[in-house]
Amino acid sequence: DVVMTQSPLSLPVTLGQPASISCRSSQSLVYSDGNTYLNWFHQRPGQSPRRLIYKVSNRDSGVPDRFSGSGSGTNFILKISRVEAEDVGVYYCMQGTQWPYTFGQGTKLEIK
Amino acid sequence: QLQLQESGPGLVKPSETLSLTCTVSGGSISSTSYYWGWIRQPPGKGLEWIGSVYYSGTTYYNPSLKSRVTMSVDTPKNQFSLKLSSVTAADTAVYYCASSYLELRYLDYWGQGTLVTVSS
């Protein structure tokens, strides 16, 4: 299975400050069709995960533009330009390139 | 917009079979556009994709659980289901159902999740 490794696992951030989460895969996530299937999800406390970004950098409908995704191959980053209170929770990366699709262990973002 | 809701027993005895159903509203379970999946999350831990099923009955199981998993679609009821046999305490988790639009890999909409505890 493709192992997804996130860092940091805990991310205390001051409101209004930027935040960055790294996600690395044990194998390249470039699929045979040329696409890279790396998604980001956000899970607020007590809620189900919600997808934020798909295929590395495409924001889902309704996702604020302070969220951005980048990366290629085996290294990916989720950035929040200015953290707001509603951004707390756990962020997961997920690879959809090789079955079984796998998730990172999660990064918990909290407000300082 | 699709809405998904899990249902089933919250307590299952060890060695028995866990059975969950996901009811879909706002769309048809027999749509050729969607894949229907199950993901679980042990308490305080990360996410694990159990598998997915297509309207035709084609299934995609995580190899780590394949020998114990059965998924199916019930078109008249607009539901899909998960059965996990020979459960142990390690199967205690919140179980989510989810949909993926056009391709298996996307997980666009999720249910609220249901906690299943395996205990005697």
PDB file of C-alpha atoms in Angstrom:
ATOM      1  CA  ASP A   1       0.000   0.000   0.000  1.00  0.00           C
ATOM      2  CA  VAL A   2       1.051   3.607  -0.536  1.00  0.00           C
ATOM      3  CA  VAL A   3       1.984   5.126   2.807  1.00  0.00           C
ATOM      4  CA  MET A   4       1.029   8.765   3.298  1.00  0.00           C
ATOM      5  CA  THR A   5       3.051  10.659   5.896  1.00  0.00           C
ATOM      6  CA  GLN A   6       1.927  14.043   7.159  1.00  0.00           C
ATOM      7  CA  SER A   7       3.833  16.627   9.158  1.00  0.00           C
ATOM      8  CA  PRO A   8       3.470  18.159  11.566  1.00  0.00           C
ATOM      9  CA  LEU A   9       0.919  16.040  13.425  1.00  0.00           C
ATOM     10  CA  SER A  10       0.018  18.990  15.638  1.00  0.00           C
ATOM     11  CA  LEU A  11      -0.127  22.568  14.399  1.00  0.00           C
ATOM     12  CA  PRO A  12      -0.850  25.431  16.822  1.00  0.00           C
ATOM     13  CA  VAL A  13      -1.494  28.621  14.868  1.00  0.00           C
ATOM     14  CA  THR A  14      -2.357  32.191  15.819  1.00  0.00           C
ATOM     15  CA  LEU A  15      -5.515  33.585  14.234  1.00  0.00           C
ATOM     16  CA  GLY A  16      -4.704  35.480  11.047  1.00  0.00           C
ATOM     17  CA  GLN A  17      -1.360  33.752  10.594  1.00  0.00           C
ATOM     18  CA  PRO A  18      -0.505  31.319   7.796  1.00  0.00           C
ATOM     19  CA  ALA A  19      -0.314  27.552   8.200  1.00  0.00           C
ATOM     20  CA  SER A  20       1.251  24.814   6.133  1.00  0.00           C
ATOM     21  CA  ILE A  21       0.855  21.024   6.207  1.00  0.00           C
ATOM     22  CA  SER A  22       3.165  18.628   4.409  1.00  0.00           C
ATOM     23  CA  CYS A  23       2.128  15.288   2.950  1.00  0.00           C
ATOM     24  CA  ARG A  24       4.589  12.798   1.490  1.00  0.00           C
ATOM     25  CA  SER A  25       3.780   9.553  -0.286  1.00  0.00           C
ATOM     26  CA  SER A  26       5.903   6.408  -0.362  1.00  0.00           C
ATOM     27  CA  GLN A  27       5.454   6.229  -4.142  1.00  0.00           C
ATOM     28  CA  SER A  28       4.821   8.702  -6.916  1.00  0.00           C
ATOM     29  CA  LEU A  29       1.144   9.652  -7.166  1.00  0.00           C
ATOM     30  CA  VAL A  30       1.276  10.305 -10.893  1.00  0.00           C
ATOM     31  CA  TYR A  31      -1.275   7.995 -12.484  1.00  0.00           C
ATOM     32  CA  SER A  32      -0.981   6.408 -15.914  1.00  0.00           C
ATOM     33  CA  ASP A  33      -3.345   9.049 -17.315  1.00  0.00           C
ATOM     34  CA  GLY A  34      -0.915  11.789 -16.286  1.00  0.00           C
ATOM     35  CA  ASN A  35      -3.042  13.062 -13.409  1.00  0.00           C
ATOM     36  CA  THR A  36      -1.945  13.173  -9.781  1.00  0.00           C
ATOM     37  CA  TYR A  37      -4.730  12.059  -7.476  1.00  0.00           C
ATOM     38  CA  LEU A  38      -4.009  13.743  -4.172  1.00  0.00           C
ATOM     39  CA  ASN A  39      -6.952  15.039  -2.130  1.00  0.00           C
ATOM     40  CA  TRP A  40      -7.142  17.037   1.082  1.00  0.00           C
ATOM     41  CA  PHE A  41      -9.932  16.680   3.642  1.00  0.00           C
ATOM     42  CA  HIS A  42     -10.861  18.679   6.724  1.00  0.00           C
ATOM     43  CA  GLN A  43     -12.627  17.114   9.690  1.00  0.00           C
ATOM     44  CA  ARG A  44     -14.054  19.438  12.321  1.00  0.00           C
ATOM     45  CA  PRO A  45     -14.549  18.015  15.825  1.00  0.00           C
ATOM     46  CA  GLY A  46     -17.538  15.696  15.893  1.00  0.00           C
ATOM     47  CA  GLN A  47     -18.146  15.980  12.155  1.00  0.00           C
ATOM     48  CA  SER A  48     -17.478  13.858   9.112  1.00  0.00           C
ATOM     49  CA  PRO A  49     -14.595  14.768   6.795  1.00  0.00           C
ATOM     50  CA  ARG A  50     -15.200  17.266   4.045  1.00  0.00           C
ATOM     51  CA  ARG A  51     -13.100  17.404   0.899  1.00  0.00           C
ATOM     52  CA  LEU A  52     -11.286  20.689   0.369  1.00  0.00           C
ATOM     53  CA  ILE A  53      -9.012  20.006  -2.575  1.00  0.00           C
ATOM     54  CA  TYR A  54      -8.780  17.338  -5.259  1.00  0.00           C
ATOM     55  CA  LYS A  55      -6.078  16.504  -7.762  1.00  0.00           C
ATOM     56  CA  VAL A  56      -3.435  18.423  -5.798  1.00  0.00           C
ATOM     57  CA  SER A  57      -4.648  21.966  -6.298  1.00  0.00           C
ATOM     58  CA  ASN A  58      -8.332  22.130  -7.277  1.00  0.00           C
ATOM     59  CA  ARG A  59     -10.488  23.723  -4.596  1.00  0.00           C
ATOM     60  CA  ASP A  60     -13.960  22.306  -4.065  1.00  0.00           C
ATOM     61  CA  SER A  61     -17.020  24.504  -4.401  1.00  0.00           C
ATOM     62  CA  GLY A  62     -17.484  26.714  -1.361  1.00  0.00           C
ATOM     63  CA  VAL A  63     -13.930  26.317  -0.090  1.00  0.00           C
ATOM     64  CA  PRO A  64     -12.406  29.699   0.756  1.00  0.00           C
ATOM     65  CA  ASP A  65      -9.555  30.821  -1.444  1.00  0.00           C
ATOM     66  CA  ARG A  66      -7.276  31.099   1.597  1.00  0.00           C
ATOM     67  CA  PHE A  67      -6.830  27.334   1.120  1.00  0.00           C
ATOM     68  CA  SER A  68      -4.400  26.211  -1.553  1.00  0.00           C
ATOM     69  CA  GLY A  69      -2.752  22.961  -2.506  1.00  0.00           C
ATOM     70  CA  SER A  70       0.453  22.343  -4.372  1.00  0.00           C
ATOM     71  CA  GLY A  71       3.061  19.713  -5.027  1.00  0.00           C
ATOM     72  CA  SER A  72       4.001  16.928  -7.372  1.00  0.00           C
ATOM     73  CA  GLY A  73       5.285  13.383  -7.434  1.00  0.00           C
ATOM     74  CA  THR A  74       5.618  12.422  -3.780  1.00  0.00           C
ATOM     75  CA  ASN A  75       5.585  15.799  -2.005  1.00  0.00           C
ATOM     76  CA  PHE A  76       2.504  17.892  -1.408  1.00  0.00           C
ATOM     77  CA  ILE A  77       1.516  20.880   0.694  1.00  0.00           C
ATOM     78  CA  LEU A  78      -1.726  22.361   1.938  1.00  0.00           C
ATOM     79  CA  LYS A  79      -1.487  26.043   2.804  1.00  0.00           C
ATOM     80  CA  ILE A  80      -3.881  28.291   4.663  1.00  0.00           C
ATOM     81  CA  SER A  81      -2.982  31.911   4.025  1.00  0.00           C
ATOM     82  CA  ARG A  82      -4.707  33.340   7.121  1.00  0.00           C
ATOM     83  CA  VAL A  83      -6.100  30.934   9.685  1.00  0.00           C
ATOM     84  CA  GLU A  84      -9.617  31.571  10.940  1.00  0.00           C
ATOM     85  CA  ALA A  85     -11.363  30.028  13.944  1.00  0.00           C
ATOM     86  CA  GLU A  86     -13.472  27.743  11.736  1.00  0.00           C
ATOM     87  CA  ASP A  87     -10.303  26.102  10.372  1.00  0.00           C
ATOM     88  CA  VAL A  88      -9.660  24.092  13.550  1.00  0.00           C
ATOM     89  CA  GLY A  89      -9.818  20.337  13.279  1.00  0.00           C
ATOM     90  CA  VAL A  90      -7.860  17.589  11.589  1.00  0.00           C
ATOM     91  CA  TYR A  91      -6.580  17.721   8.033  1.00  0.00           C
ATOM     92  CA  TYR A  92      -5.977  14.544   6.045  1.00  0.00           C
ATOM     93  CA  CYS A  93      -4.286  13.996   2.732  1.00  0.00           C
ATOM     94  CA  MET A  94      -5.464  11.024   0.679  1.00  0.00           C
ATOM     95  CA  GLN A  95      -4.019   9.378  -2.403  1.00  0.00           C
ATOM     96  CA  GLY A  96      -6.376   8.119  -5.095  1.00  0.00           C
ATOM     97  CA  THR A  97      -3.742   6.832  -7.474  1.00  0.00           C
ATOM     98  CA  GLN A  98      -3.114   3.269  -6.325  1.00  0.00           C
ATOM     99  CA  TRP A  99      -5.758   0.965  -4.835  1.00  0.00           C
ATOM    100  CA  PRO A 100      -6.297   0.675  -1.921  1.00  0.00           C
ATOM    101  CA  TYR A 101      -6.543   4.414  -1.599  1.00  0.00           C
ATOM    102  CA  THR A 102      -4.918   5.555   1.629  1.00  0.00           C
ATOM    103  CA  PHE A 103      -4.972   8.484   4.000  1.00  0.00           C
ATOM    104  CA  GLY A 104      -2.312  10.284   5.965  1.00  0.00           C
ATOM    105  CA  GLN A 105      -2.453  10.036   9.734  1.00  0.00           C
ATOM    106  CA  GLY A 106      -3.873  13.523  10.079  1.00  0.00           C
ATOM    107  CA  THR A 107      -2.661  16.943  11.238  1.00  0.00           C
ATOM    108  CA  LYS A 108      -4.521  18.581  14.083  1.00  0.00           C
ATOM    109  CA  LEU A 109      -4.762  22.342  13.705  1.00  0.00           C
ATOM    110  CA  GLU A 110      -5.577  24.333  16.826  1.00  0.00           C
ATOM    111  CA  ILE A 111      -5.650  28.006  17.659  1.00  0.00           C
ATOM    112  CA  LYS A 112      -2.937  29.268  20.004  1.00  0.00           C
TER     113      LYS A 112
ATOM    114  CA  GLN B   1     -27.028  17.665  -3.494  1.00  0.00           C
ATOM    115  CA  LEU B   2     -26.637  14.123  -2.279  1.00  0.00           C
ATOM    116  CA  GLN B   3     -27.303  13.260   1.342  1.00  0.00           C
ATOM    117  CA  LEU B   4     -26.202  10.001   2.916  1.00  0.00           C
ATOM    118  CA  GLN B   5     -27.257   8.498   6.225  1.00  0.00           C
ATOM    119  CA  GLU B   6     -25.813   5.426   7.910  1.00  0.00           C
ATOM    120  CA  SER B   7     -27.924   3.092  10.022  1.00  0.00           C
ATOM    121  CA  GLY B   8     -27.410  -0.151  11.881  1.00  0.00           C
ATOM    122  CA  PRO B   9     -26.633  -1.658  15.283  1.00  0.00           C
ATOM    123  CA  GLY B  10     -24.275   0.293  17.485  1.00  0.00           C
ATOM    124  CA  LEU B  11     -23.098  -2.802  19.326  1.00  0.00           C
ATOM    125  CA  VAL B  12     -21.898  -6.062  17.811  1.00  0.00           C
ATOM    126  CA  LYS B  13     -20.516  -9.100  19.617  1.00  0.00           C
ATOM    127  CA  PRO B  14     -17.059 -10.460  18.794  1.00  0.00           C
ATOM    128  CA  SER B  15     -17.026 -13.065  16.009  1.00  0.00           C
ATOM    129  CA  GLU B  16     -20.401 -11.862  14.699  1.00  0.00           C
ATOM    130  CA  THR B  17     -21.184  -9.896  11.521  1.00  0.00           C
ATOM    131  CA  LEU B  18     -21.416  -6.123  11.452  1.00  0.00           C
ATOM    132  CA  SER B  19     -24.176  -4.914   9.125  1.00  0.00           C
ATOM    133  CA  LEU B  20     -24.706  -1.302   8.109  1.00  0.00           C
ATOM    134  CA  THR B  21     -26.926   0.417   5.573  1.00  0.00           C
ATOM    135  CA  CYS B  22     -26.504   3.769   3.896  1.00  0.00           C
ATOM    136  CA  THR B  23     -29.627   5.520   2.633  1.00  0.00           C
ATOM    137  CA  VAL B  24     -29.118   7.931  -0.227  1.00  0.00           C
ATOM    138  CA  SER B  25     -31.341  10.941  -0.870  1.00  0.00           C
ATOM    139  CA  GLY B  26     -31.095  13.668  -3.470  1.00  0.00           C
ATOM    140  CA  GLY B  27     -29.962  11.221  -6.107  1.00  0.00           C
ATOM    141  CA  SER B  28     -30.375   7.699  -7.420  1.00  0.00           C
ATOM    142  CA  ILE B  29     -28.315   4.771  -6.195  1.00  0.00           C
ATOM    143  CA  SER B  30     -28.555   3.367  -9.724  1.00  0.00           C
ATOM    144  CA  SER B  31     -26.961   6.411 -11.301  1.00  0.00           C
ATOM    145  CA  THR B  32     -24.045   5.545 -13.539  1.00  0.00           C
ATOM    146  CA  SER B  33     -22.274   8.643 -12.229  1.00  0.00           C
ATOM    147  CA  TYR B  34     -21.569   7.535  -8.668  1.00  0.00           C
ATOM    148  CA  TYR B  35     -19.563   5.032  -6.713  1.00  0.00           C
ATOM    149  CA  TRP B  36     -20.656   4.266  -3.165  1.00  0.00           C
ATOM    150  CA  GLY B  37     -18.113   3.671  -0.455  1.00  0.00           C
ATOM    151  CA  TRP B  38     -17.456   2.845   3.176  1.00  0.00           C
ATOM    152  CA  ILE B  39     -14.672   4.388   5.257  1.00  0.00           C
ATOM    153  CA  ARG B  40     -14.018   3.815   8.933  1.00  0.00           C
ATOM    154  CA  GLN B  41     -12.251   5.665  11.725  1.00  0.00           C
ATOM    155  CA  PRO B  42     -11.286   3.929  14.993  1.00  0.00           C
ATOM    156  CA  PRO B  43     -11.712   6.192  18.017  1.00  0.00           C
ATOM    157  CA  GLY B  44      -8.987   8.844  18.055  1.00  0.00           C
ATOM    158  CA  LYS B  45      -7.344   7.436  14.946  1.00  0.00           C
ATOM    159  CA  GLY B  46      -7.150   8.034  11.213  1.00  0.00           C
ATOM    160  CA  LEU B  47      -9.254   7.010   8.235  1.00  0.00           C
ATOM    161  CA  GLU B  48      -9.317   3.652   6.456  1.00  0.00           C
ATOM    162  CA  TRP B  49     -11.104   3.018   3.157  1.00  0.00           C
ATOM    163  CA  ILE B  50     -12.987  -0.265   3.489  1.00  0.00           C
ATOM    164  CA  GLY B  51     -14.209  -0.444  -0.088  1.00  0.00           C
ATOM    165  CA  SER B  52     -16.710   0.761  -2.647  1.00  0.00           C
ATOM    166  CA  VAL B  53     -19.519  -0.554  -4.817  1.00  0.00           C
ATOM    167  CA  TYR B  54     -20.914   0.565  -8.158  1.00  0.00           C
ATOM    168  CA  TYR B  55     -24.623   0.476  -9.087  1.00  0.00           C
ATOM    169  CA  SER B  56     -23.962  -2.597 -11.237  1.00  0.00           C
ATOM    170  CA  GLY B  57     -22.745  -4.520  -8.197  1.00  0.00           C
ATOM    171  CA  THR B  58     -19.068  -4.284  -9.073  1.00  0.00           C
ATOM    172  CA  THR B  59     -17.091  -4.074  -5.856  1.00  0.00           C
ATOM    173  CA  TYR B  60     -13.694  -2.743  -4.858  1.00  0.00           C
ATOM    174  CA  TYR B  61     -12.461  -4.034  -1.508  1.00  0.00           C
ATOM    175  CA  ASN B  62      -9.413  -3.069   0.499  1.00  0.00           C
ATOM    176  CA  PRO B  63      -7.224  -6.200   0.337  1.00  0.00           C
ATOM    177  CA  SER B  64      -6.622  -5.954   4.088  1.00  0.00           C
ATOM    178  CA  LEU B  65     -10.337  -6.582   4.729  1.00  0.00           C
ATOM    179  CA  LYS B  66     -11.392  -8.355   1.562  1.00  0.00           C
ATOM    180  CA  SER B  67     -11.868 -11.780   3.119  1.00  0.00           C
ATOM    181  CA  ARG B  68     -14.434 -10.379   5.572  1.00  0.00           C
ATOM    182  CA  VAL B  69     -16.231  -7.672   3.566  1.00  0.00           C
ATOM    183  CA  THR B  70     -19.356  -7.784   1.437  1.00  0.00           C
ATOM    184  CA  MET B  71     -20.938  -4.710  -0.146  1.00  0.00           C
ATOM    185  CA  SER B  72     -24.122  -4.528  -2.153  1.00  0.00           C
ATOM    186  CA  VAL B  73     -26.655  -2.132  -3.636  1.00  0.00           C
ATOM    187  CA  ASP B  74     -30.433  -2.196  -3.046  1.00  0.00           C
ATOM    188  CA  THR B  75     -31.883  -0.198  -5.905  1.00  0.00           C
ATOM    189  CA  PRO B  76     -35.596  -0.188  -4.869  1.00  0.00           C
ATOM    190  CA  LYS B  77     -34.687   1.164  -1.441  1.00  0.00           C
ATOM    191  CA  ASN B  78     -31.996   3.545  -2.760  1.00  0.00           C
ATOM    192  CA  GLN B  79     -29.552   2.063  -0.283  1.00  0.00           C
ATOM    193  CA  PHE B  80     -26.216   0.335  -0.222  1.00  0.00           C
ATOM    194  CA  SER B  81     -24.862  -1.872   2.508  1.00  0.00           C
ATOM    195  CA  LEU B  82     -21.760  -3.152   4.258  1.00  0.00           C
ATOM    196  CA  LYS B  83     -21.274  -6.494   5.964  1.00  0.00           C
ATOM    197  CA  LEU B  84     -18.092  -7.208   7.907  1.00  0.00           C
ATOM    198  CA  SER B  85     -17.801 -10.712   9.296  1.00  0.00           C
ATOM    199  CA  SER B  86     -15.878 -12.188  12.232  1.00  0.00           C
ATOM    200  CA  VAL B  87     -15.483  -8.842  13.941  1.00  0.00           C
ATOM    201  CA  THR B  88     -13.087  -8.169  16.813  1.00  0.00           C
ATOM    202  CA  ALA B  89     -12.483  -5.197  19.072  1.00  0.00           C
ATOM    203  CA  ALA B  90     -10.159  -3.825  16.381  1.00  0.00           C
ATOM    204  CA  ASP B  91     -13.224  -3.239  14.204  1.00  0.00           C
ATOM    205  CA  THR B  92     -14.655  -0.754  16.691  1.00  0.00           C
ATOM    206  CA  ALA B  93     -14.896   2.501  14.759  1.00  0.00           C
ATOM    207  CA  VAL B  94     -17.073   5.228  13.348  1.00  0.00           C
ATOM    208  CA  TYR B  95     -18.243   3.955   9.987  1.00  0.00           C
ATOM    209  CA  TYR B  96     -18.925   6.500   7.253  1.00  0.00           C
ATOM    210  CA  CYS B  97     -20.650   5.983   3.953  1.00  0.00           C
ATOM    211  CA  ALA B  98     -19.638   8.270   1.119  1.00  0.00           C
ATOM    212  CA  SER B  99     -20.161   8.922  -2.566  1.00  0.00           C
ATOM    213  CA  SER B 100     -17.667   9.496  -5.346  1.00  0.00           C
ATOM    214  CA  TYR B 101     -18.719  11.269  -8.509  1.00  0.00           C
ATOM    215  CA  LEU B 102     -17.610   9.769 -11.834  1.00  0.00           C
ATOM    216  CA  GLU B 103     -14.526   8.109 -10.401  1.00  0.00           C
ATOM    217  CA  LEU B 104     -13.972   5.898  -7.410  1.00  0.00           C
ATOM    218  CA  ARG B 105     -11.213   8.044  -5.979  1.00  0.00           C
ATOM    219  CA  TYR B 106     -12.952  11.283  -4.974  1.00  0.00           C
ATOM    220  CA  LEU B 107     -15.245  10.920  -1.886  1.00  0.00           C
ATOM    221  CA  ASP B 108     -17.383  13.981  -2.591  1.00  0.00           C
ATOM    222  CA  TYR B 109     -20.146  13.552  -0.005  1.00  0.00           C
ATOM    223  CA  TRP B 110     -20.066  11.825   3.358  1.00  0.00           C
ATOM    224  CA  GLY B 111     -22.678  10.651   5.801  1.00  0.00           C
ATOM    225  CA  GLN B 112     -22.543  11.741   9.422  1.00  0.00           C
ATOM    226  CA  GLY B 113     -21.038   8.443  10.514  1.00  0.00           C
ATOM    227  CA  THR B 114     -22.200   5.822  12.975  1.00  0.00           C
ATOM    228  CA  LEU B 115     -20.213   4.387  15.867  1.00  0.00           C
ATOM    229  CA  VAL B 116     -20.061   0.609  15.985  1.00  0.00           C
ATOM    230  CA  THR B 117     -18.609  -0.957  19.114  1.00  0.00           C
ATOM    231  CA  VAL B 118     -17.515  -4.567  19.154  1.00  0.00           C
ATOM    232  CA  SER B 119     -17.936  -5.949  22.644  1.00  0.00           C
ATOM    233  CA  SER B 120     -19.498  -8.862  24.442  1.00  0.00           C
TER     234      SER B 120
END
